[in-house]
mmCIF file of C-alpha atoms and ligand atoms in Angstrom:
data_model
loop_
_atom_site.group_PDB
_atom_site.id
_atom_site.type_symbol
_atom_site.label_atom_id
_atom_site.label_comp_id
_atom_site.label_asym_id
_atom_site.label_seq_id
_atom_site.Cartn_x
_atom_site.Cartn_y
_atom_site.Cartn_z
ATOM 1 C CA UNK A 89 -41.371 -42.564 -6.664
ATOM 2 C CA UNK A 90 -38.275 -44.203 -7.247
ATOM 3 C CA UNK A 91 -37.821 -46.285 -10.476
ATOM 4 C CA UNK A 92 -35.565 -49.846 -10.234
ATOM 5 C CA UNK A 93 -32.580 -49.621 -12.654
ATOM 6 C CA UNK A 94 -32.488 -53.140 -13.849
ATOM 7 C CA UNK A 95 -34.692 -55.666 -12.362
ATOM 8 C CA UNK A 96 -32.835 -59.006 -13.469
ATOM 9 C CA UNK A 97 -35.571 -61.187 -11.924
ATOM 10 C CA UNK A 98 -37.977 -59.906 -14.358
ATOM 11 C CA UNK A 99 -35.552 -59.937 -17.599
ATOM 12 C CA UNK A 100 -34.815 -63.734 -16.585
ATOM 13 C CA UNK A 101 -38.120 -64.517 -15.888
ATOM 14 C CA UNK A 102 -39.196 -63.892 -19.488
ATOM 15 C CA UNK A 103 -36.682 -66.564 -20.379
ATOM 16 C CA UNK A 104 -37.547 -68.818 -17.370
ATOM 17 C CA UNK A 105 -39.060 -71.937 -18.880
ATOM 18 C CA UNK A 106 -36.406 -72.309 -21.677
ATOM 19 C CA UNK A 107 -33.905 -71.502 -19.036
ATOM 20 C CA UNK A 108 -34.670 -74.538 -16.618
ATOM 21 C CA UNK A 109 -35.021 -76.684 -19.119
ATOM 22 C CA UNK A 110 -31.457 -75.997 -20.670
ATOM 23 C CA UNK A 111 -30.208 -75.823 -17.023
ATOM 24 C CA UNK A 112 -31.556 -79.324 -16.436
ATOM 25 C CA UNK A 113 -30.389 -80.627 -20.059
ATOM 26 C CA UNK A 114 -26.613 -79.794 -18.643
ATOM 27 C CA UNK A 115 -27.288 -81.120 -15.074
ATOM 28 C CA UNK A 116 -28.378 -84.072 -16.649
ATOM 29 C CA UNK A 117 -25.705 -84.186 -19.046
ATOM 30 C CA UNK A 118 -22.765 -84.636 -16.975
ATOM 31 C CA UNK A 119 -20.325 -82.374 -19.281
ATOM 32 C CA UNK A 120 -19.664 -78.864 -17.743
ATOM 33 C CA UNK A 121 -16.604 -77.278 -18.999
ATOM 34 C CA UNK A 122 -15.591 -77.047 -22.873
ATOM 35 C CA UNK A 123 -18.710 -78.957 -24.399
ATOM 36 C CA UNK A 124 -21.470 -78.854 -26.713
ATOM 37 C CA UNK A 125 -23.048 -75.467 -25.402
ATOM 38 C CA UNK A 126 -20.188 -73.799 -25.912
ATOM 39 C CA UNK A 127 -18.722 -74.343 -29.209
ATOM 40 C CA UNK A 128 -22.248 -73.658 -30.275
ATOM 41 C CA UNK A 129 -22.494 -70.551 -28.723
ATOM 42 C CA UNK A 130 -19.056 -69.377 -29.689
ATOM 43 C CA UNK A 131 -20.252 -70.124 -33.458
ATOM 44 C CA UNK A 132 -23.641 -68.415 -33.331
ATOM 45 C CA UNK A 133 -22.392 -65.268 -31.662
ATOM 46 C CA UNK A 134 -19.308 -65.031 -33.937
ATOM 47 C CA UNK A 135 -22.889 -65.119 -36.735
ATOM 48 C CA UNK A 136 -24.085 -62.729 -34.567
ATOM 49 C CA UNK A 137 -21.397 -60.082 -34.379
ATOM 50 C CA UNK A 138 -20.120 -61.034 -38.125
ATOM 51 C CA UNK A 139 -16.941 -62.574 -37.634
ATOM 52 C CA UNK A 140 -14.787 -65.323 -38.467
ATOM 53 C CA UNK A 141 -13.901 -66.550 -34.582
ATOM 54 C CA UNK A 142 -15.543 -66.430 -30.981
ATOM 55 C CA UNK A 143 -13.505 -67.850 -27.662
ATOM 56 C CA UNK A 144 -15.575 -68.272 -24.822
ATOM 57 C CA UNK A 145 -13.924 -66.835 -21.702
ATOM 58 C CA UNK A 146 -14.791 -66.655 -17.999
ATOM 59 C CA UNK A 147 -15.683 -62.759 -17.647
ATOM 60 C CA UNK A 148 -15.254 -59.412 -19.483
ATOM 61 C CA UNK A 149 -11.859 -58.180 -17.869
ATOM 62 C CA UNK A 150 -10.315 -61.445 -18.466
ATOM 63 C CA UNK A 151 -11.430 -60.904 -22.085
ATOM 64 C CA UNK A 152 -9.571 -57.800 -22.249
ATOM 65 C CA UNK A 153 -6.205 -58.912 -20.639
ATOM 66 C CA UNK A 154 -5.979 -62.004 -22.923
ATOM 67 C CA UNK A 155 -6.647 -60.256 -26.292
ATOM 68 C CA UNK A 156 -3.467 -58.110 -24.764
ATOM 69 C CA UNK A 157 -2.071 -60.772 -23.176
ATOM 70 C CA UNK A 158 -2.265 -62.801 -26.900
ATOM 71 C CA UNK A 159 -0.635 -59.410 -28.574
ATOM 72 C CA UNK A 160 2.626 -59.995 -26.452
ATOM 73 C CA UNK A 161 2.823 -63.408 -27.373
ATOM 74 C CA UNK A 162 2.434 -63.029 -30.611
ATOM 75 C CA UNK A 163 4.838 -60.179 -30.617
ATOM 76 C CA UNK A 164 2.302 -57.520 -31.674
ATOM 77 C CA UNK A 165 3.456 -55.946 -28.291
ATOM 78 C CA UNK A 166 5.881 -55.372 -25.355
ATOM 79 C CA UNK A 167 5.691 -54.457 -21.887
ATOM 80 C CA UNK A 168 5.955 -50.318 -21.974
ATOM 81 C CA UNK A 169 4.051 -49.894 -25.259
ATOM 82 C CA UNK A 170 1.189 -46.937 -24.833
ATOM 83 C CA UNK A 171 -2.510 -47.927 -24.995
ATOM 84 C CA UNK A 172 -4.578 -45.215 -25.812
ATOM 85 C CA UNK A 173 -8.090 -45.833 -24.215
ATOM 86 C CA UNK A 174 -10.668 -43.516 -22.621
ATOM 87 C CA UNK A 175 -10.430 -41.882 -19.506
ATOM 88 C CA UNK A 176 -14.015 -42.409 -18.706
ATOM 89 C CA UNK A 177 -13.866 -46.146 -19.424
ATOM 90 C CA UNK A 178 -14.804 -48.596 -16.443
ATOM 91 C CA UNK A 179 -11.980 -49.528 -14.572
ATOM 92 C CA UNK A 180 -12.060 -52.936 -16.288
ATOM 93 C CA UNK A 181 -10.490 -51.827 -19.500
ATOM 94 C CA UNK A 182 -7.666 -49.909 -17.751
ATOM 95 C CA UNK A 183 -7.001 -52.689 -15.199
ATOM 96 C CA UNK A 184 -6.324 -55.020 -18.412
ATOM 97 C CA UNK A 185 -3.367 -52.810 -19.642
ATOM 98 C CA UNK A 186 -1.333 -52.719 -16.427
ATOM 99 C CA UNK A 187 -2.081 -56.501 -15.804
ATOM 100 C CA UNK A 188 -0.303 -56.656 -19.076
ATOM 101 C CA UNK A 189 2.509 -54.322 -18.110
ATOM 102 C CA UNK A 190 1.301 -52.244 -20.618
ATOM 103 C CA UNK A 191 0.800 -48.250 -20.183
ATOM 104 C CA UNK A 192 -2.734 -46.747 -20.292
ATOM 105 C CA UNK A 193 -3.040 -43.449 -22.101
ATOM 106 C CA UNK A 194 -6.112 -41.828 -21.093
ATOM 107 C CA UNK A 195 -7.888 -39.918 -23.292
ATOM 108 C CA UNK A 196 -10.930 -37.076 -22.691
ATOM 109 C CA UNK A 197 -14.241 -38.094 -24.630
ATOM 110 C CA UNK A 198 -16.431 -36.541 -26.984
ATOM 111 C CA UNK A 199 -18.798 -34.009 -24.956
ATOM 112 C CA UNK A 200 -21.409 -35.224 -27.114
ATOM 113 C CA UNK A 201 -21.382 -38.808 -26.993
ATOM 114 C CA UNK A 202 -19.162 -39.317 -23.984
ATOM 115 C CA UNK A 203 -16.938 -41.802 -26.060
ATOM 116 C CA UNK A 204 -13.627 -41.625 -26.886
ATOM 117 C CA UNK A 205 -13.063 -38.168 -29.377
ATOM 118 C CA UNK A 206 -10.868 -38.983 -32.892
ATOM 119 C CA UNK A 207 -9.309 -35.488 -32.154
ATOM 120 C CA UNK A 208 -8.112 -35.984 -28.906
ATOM 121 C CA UNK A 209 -6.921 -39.609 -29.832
ATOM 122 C CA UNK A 210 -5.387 -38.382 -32.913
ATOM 123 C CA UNK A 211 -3.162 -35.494 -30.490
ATOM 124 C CA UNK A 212 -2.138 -38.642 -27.962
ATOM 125 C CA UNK A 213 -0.263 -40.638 -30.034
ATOM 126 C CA UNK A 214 3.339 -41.156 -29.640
ATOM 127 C CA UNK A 215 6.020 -43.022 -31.084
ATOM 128 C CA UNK A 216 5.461 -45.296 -28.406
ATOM 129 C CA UNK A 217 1.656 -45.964 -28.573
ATOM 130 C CA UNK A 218 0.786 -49.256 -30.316
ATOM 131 C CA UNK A 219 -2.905 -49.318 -30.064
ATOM 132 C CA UNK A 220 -6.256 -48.064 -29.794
ATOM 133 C CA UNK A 221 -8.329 -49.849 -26.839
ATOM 134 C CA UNK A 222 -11.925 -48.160 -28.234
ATOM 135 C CA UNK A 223 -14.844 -48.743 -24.944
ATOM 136 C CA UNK A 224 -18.263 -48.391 -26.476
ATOM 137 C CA UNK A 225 -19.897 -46.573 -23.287
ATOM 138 C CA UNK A 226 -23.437 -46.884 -22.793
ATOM 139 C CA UNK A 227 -24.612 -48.610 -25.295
ATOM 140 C CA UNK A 228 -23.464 -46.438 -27.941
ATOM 141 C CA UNK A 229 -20.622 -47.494 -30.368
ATOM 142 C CA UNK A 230 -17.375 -45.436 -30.576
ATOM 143 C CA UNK A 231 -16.948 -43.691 -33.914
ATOM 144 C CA UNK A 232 -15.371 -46.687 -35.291
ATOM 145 C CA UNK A 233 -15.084 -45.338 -39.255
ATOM 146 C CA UNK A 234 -12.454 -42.526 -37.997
ATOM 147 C CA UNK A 235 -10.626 -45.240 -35.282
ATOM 148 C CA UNK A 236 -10.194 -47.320 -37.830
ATOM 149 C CA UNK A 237 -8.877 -45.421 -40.478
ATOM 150 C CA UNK A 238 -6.644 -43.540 -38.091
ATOM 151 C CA UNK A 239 -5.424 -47.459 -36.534
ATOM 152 C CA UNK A 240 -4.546 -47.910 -40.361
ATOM 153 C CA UNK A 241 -2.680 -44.702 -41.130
ATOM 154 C CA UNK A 242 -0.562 -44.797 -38.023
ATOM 155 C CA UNK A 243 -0.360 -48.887 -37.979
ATOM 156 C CA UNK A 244 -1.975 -49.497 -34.528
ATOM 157 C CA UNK A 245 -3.827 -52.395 -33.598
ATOM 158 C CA UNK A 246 -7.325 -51.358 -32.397
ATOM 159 C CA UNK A 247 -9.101 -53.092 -30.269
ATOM 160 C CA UNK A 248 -12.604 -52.892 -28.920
ATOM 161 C CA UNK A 249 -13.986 -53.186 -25.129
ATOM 162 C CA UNK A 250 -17.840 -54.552 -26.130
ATOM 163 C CA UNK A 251 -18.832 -54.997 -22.924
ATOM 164 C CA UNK A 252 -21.532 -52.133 -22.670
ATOM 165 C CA UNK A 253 -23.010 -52.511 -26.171
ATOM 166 C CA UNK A 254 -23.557 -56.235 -27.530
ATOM 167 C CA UNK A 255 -25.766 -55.712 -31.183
ATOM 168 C CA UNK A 256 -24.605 -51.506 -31.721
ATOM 169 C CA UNK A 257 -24.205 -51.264 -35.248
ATOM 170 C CA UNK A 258 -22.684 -48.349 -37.821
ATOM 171 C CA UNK A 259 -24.117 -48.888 -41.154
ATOM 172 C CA UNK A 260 -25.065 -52.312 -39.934
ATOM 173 C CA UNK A 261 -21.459 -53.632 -39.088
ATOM 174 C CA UNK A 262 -21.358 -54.169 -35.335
ATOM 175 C CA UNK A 263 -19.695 -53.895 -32.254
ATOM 176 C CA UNK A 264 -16.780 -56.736 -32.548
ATOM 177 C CA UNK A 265 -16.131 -56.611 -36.104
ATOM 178 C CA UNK A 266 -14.340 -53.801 -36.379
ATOM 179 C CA UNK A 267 -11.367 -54.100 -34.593
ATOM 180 C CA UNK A 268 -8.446 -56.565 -34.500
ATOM 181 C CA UNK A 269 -9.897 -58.205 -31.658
ATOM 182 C CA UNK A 270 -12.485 -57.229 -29.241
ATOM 183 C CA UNK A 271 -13.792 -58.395 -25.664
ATOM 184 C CA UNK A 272 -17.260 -59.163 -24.555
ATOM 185 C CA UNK A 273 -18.449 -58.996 -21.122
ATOM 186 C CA UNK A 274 -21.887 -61.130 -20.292
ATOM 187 C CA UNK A 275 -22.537 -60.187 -16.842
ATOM 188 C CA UNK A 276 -25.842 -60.923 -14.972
ATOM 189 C CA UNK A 277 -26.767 -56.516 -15.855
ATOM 190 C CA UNK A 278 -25.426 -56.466 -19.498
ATOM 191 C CA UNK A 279 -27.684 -56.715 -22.281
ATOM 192 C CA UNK A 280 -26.580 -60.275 -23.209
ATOM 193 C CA UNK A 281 -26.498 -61.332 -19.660
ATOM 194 C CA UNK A 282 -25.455 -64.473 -18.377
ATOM 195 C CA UNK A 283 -26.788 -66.240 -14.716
ATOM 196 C CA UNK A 284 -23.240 -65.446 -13.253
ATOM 197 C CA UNK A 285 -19.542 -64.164 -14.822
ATOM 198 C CA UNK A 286 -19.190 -64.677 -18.174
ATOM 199 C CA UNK A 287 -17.228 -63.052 -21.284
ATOM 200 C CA UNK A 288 -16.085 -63.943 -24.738
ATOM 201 C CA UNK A 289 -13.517 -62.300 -27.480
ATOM 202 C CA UNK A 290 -14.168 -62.204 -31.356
ATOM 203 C CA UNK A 291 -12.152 -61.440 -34.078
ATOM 204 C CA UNK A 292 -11.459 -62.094 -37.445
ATOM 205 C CA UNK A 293 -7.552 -63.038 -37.002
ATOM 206 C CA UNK A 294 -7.395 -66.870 -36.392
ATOM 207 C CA UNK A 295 -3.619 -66.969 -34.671
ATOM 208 C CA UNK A 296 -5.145 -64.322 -32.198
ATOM 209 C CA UNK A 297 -8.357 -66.602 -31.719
ATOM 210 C CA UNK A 298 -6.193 -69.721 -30.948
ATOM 211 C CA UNK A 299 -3.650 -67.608 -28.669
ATOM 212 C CA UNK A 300 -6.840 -66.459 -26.559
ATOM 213 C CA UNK A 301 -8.464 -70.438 -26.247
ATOM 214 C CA UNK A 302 -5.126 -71.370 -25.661
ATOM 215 C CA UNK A 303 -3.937 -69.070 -22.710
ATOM 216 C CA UNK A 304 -7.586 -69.411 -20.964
ATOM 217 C CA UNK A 305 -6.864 -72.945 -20.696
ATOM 218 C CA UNK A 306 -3.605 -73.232 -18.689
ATOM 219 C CA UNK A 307 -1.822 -71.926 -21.911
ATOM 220 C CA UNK A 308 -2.500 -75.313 -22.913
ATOM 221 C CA UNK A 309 -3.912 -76.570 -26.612
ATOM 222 C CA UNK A 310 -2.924 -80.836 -25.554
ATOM 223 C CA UNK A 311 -3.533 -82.505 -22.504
ATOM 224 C CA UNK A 312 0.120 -81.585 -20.122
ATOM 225 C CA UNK A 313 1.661 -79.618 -23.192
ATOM 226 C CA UNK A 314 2.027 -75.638 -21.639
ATOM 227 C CA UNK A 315 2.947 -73.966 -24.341
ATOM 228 C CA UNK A 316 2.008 -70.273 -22.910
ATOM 229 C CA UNK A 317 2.151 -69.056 -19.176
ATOM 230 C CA UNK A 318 -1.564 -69.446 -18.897
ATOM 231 C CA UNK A 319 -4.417 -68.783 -16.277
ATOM 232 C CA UNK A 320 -7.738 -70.648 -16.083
ATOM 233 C CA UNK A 321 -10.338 -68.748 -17.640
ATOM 234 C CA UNK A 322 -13.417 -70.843 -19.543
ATOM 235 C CA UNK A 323 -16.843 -70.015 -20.268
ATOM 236 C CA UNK A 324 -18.493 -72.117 -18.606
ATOM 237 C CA UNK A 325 -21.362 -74.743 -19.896
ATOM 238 C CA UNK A 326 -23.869 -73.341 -17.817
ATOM 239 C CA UNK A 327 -23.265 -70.299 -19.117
ATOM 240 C CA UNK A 328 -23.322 -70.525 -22.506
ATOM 241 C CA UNK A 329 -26.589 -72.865 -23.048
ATOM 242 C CA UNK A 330 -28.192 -69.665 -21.050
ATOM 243 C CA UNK A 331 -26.660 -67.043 -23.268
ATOM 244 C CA UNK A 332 -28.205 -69.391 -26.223
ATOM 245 C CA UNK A 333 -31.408 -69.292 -25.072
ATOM 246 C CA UNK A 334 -30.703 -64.696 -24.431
ATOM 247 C CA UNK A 335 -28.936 -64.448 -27.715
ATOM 248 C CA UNK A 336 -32.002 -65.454 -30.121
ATOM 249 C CA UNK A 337 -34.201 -62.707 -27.825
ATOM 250 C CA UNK A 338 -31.091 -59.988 -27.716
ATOM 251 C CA UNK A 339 -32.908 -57.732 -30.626
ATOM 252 C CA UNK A 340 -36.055 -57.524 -28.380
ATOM 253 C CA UNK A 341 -33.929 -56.682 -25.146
ATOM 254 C CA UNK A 342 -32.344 -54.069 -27.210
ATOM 255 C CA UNK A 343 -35.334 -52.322 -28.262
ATOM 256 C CA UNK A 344 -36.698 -52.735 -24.969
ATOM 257 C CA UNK A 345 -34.015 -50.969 -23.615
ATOM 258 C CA UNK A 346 -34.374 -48.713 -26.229
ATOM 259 C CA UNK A 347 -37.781 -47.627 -25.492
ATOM 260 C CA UNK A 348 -36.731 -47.083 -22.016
ATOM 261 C CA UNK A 349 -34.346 -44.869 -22.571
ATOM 262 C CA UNK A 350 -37.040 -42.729 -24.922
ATOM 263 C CA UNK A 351 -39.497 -42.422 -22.342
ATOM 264 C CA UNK A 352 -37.078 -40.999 -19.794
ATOM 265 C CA UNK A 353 -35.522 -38.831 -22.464
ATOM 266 C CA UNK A 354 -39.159 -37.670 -23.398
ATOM 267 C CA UNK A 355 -40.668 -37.444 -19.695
ATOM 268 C CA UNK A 356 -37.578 -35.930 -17.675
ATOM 269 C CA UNK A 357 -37.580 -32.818 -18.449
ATOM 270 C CA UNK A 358 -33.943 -31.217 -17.294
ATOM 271 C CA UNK A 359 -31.293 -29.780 -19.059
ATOM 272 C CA UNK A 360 -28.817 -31.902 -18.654
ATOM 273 C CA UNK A 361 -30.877 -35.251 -19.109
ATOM 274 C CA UNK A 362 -29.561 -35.371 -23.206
ATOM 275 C CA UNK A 363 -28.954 -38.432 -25.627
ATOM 276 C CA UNK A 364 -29.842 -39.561 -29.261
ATOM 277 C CA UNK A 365 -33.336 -40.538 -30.101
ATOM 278 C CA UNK A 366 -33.605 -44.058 -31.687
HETATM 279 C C1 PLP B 163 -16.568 -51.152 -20.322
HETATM 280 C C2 PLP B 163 -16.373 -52.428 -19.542
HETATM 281 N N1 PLP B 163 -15.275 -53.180 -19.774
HETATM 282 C C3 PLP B 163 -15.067 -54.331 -19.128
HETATM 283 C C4 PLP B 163 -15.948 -54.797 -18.183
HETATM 284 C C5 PLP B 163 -15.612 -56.043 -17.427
HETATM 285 O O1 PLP B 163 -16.531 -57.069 -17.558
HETATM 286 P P1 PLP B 163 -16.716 -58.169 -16.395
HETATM 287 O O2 PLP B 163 -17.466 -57.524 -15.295
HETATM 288 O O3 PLP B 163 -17.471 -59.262 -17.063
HETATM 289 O O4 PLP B 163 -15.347 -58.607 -15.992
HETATM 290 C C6 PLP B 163 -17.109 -54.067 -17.917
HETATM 291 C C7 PLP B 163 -18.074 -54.583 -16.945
HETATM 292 O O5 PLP B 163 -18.682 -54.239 -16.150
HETATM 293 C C8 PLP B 163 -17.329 -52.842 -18.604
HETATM 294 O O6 PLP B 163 -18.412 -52.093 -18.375
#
């Protein structure tokens, strides 16, 4: 018998009655980009994540190249600086570094966890690296305690690629709190999913937060003022009075998920089938 992955009709449907009647609310409403939805869900799922700023942007990858993008700028880097970031990552994360004219360093993962290994990290860096682009594969958060501590000792920025695991937590501090910035992807399949493309960044550094909002929107803060070389990259209304409505269920679709993943790890029976119990 063969098993569906992800059936998205059925995760939506659970939300369908509260969806159509937010979709219907914005139909009706007549404002689509930069309104009400939005700056309320930026604020709730900076509560969510634990920190200070959220910036609503239009999909995961674009999250990524405008936290870099927003680095430059701000002169936390240059074209040619070294990105470490793992080697296993989706191409996403990569593709985000050379947009930037930056250089990916690829680096092995842990054999255990299949994220990126302190070790290995700690053996790439160069005089040229200036940060740490941690991916939390799979759901399962990088070993952020030793990233950051090494980011610290060597004076690296680190940054984190969410996109796989919205809610992970060490010690109860989660995925976008721990680095400088970090990038959120809320595609239809992830486990904050939105009805189409949608992303977001977080971070605790406000001239980083207003670099981001400002590049996504023509690089423009005032109406015909260009201040950056921006692109046009918004979360859309739509989008974000959906990922409302997802956001106050996201616990339950993470234990759901959760108990998934323990029933295959209890009924397949095969060597290499292996992961952490939760
Ligand atoms: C690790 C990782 N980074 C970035 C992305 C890019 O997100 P998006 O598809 O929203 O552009 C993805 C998405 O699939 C991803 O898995």
């Amino acid at each position: 018998m063969q098993i569906p992955f992800l059936n998205l009709k059925e995760v939506n449907s659970q939300y369908r009655k509260e969806l159509i009647q937010v979709l219907t609310e914005v139909v009706d409403s007549g404002w689509y980009i930069k309104s009400n939805h939005v700056e309320s869900f930026e604020k709730e799922f900076a509560d969510y994540c634990g920190t200070k700023h959220c910036v609503g942007v239009g999909n995961g990858l674009d999250a990524l190249i405008l936290i870099l993008r927003a680095y430059i700028e701000l002169g936390k880097l240059k074209q040619g600086d070294e990105i470490i970031v793992p080697a296993n990552t989706y191409i996403a994360t990569i593709l985000s570094i050379t947009e930037n004219e930056l250089k990916p360093v690829l680096v092995e993962p842990d054999e255990g966890t299949y994220n990126l290994s302190p070790d290995l990290v700690c053996k790439a860096i160069s005089s040229r690296t200036k940060a740490i682009l941690a991916v939390h594969l799979y759901g399962r958060i990088a070993d952020m305690t030793k990233f950051e501590s090494i980011a610290a000792e060597k004076d690296l920025l680190l940054i984190e690629d969410c996109a796989q695991a919205h809610g992970a937590s060490i010690n109860g501090k989660k995925t976008g709190n721990w680095g400088s910035a970090s990038a959120f992807s809320f595609y239809p399949g992830k486990v904050l999913g939105a009805l189409g493309d949608a992303g977001c960044i977080t971070t605790n550094n406000e001239d980083l937060a207003n670099a981001v909002r400002i590049l996504g929107n023509y690089g423009s803060s005032e109406k015909y003022k260009n201040i950056y070389k921006g692109v046009n990259s918004r979360l859309d209304e739509i989008h974000a009075a959906c990922l409302r409505i997802k956001l106050k269920y996201l616990e339950e679709e993470i234990e759901l998920r959760r108990s998934v993943a323990r029933t295959y790890l209890k009924e397949i029976i095969n060597k290499k089938v292996k992961g952490t119990r939760h």
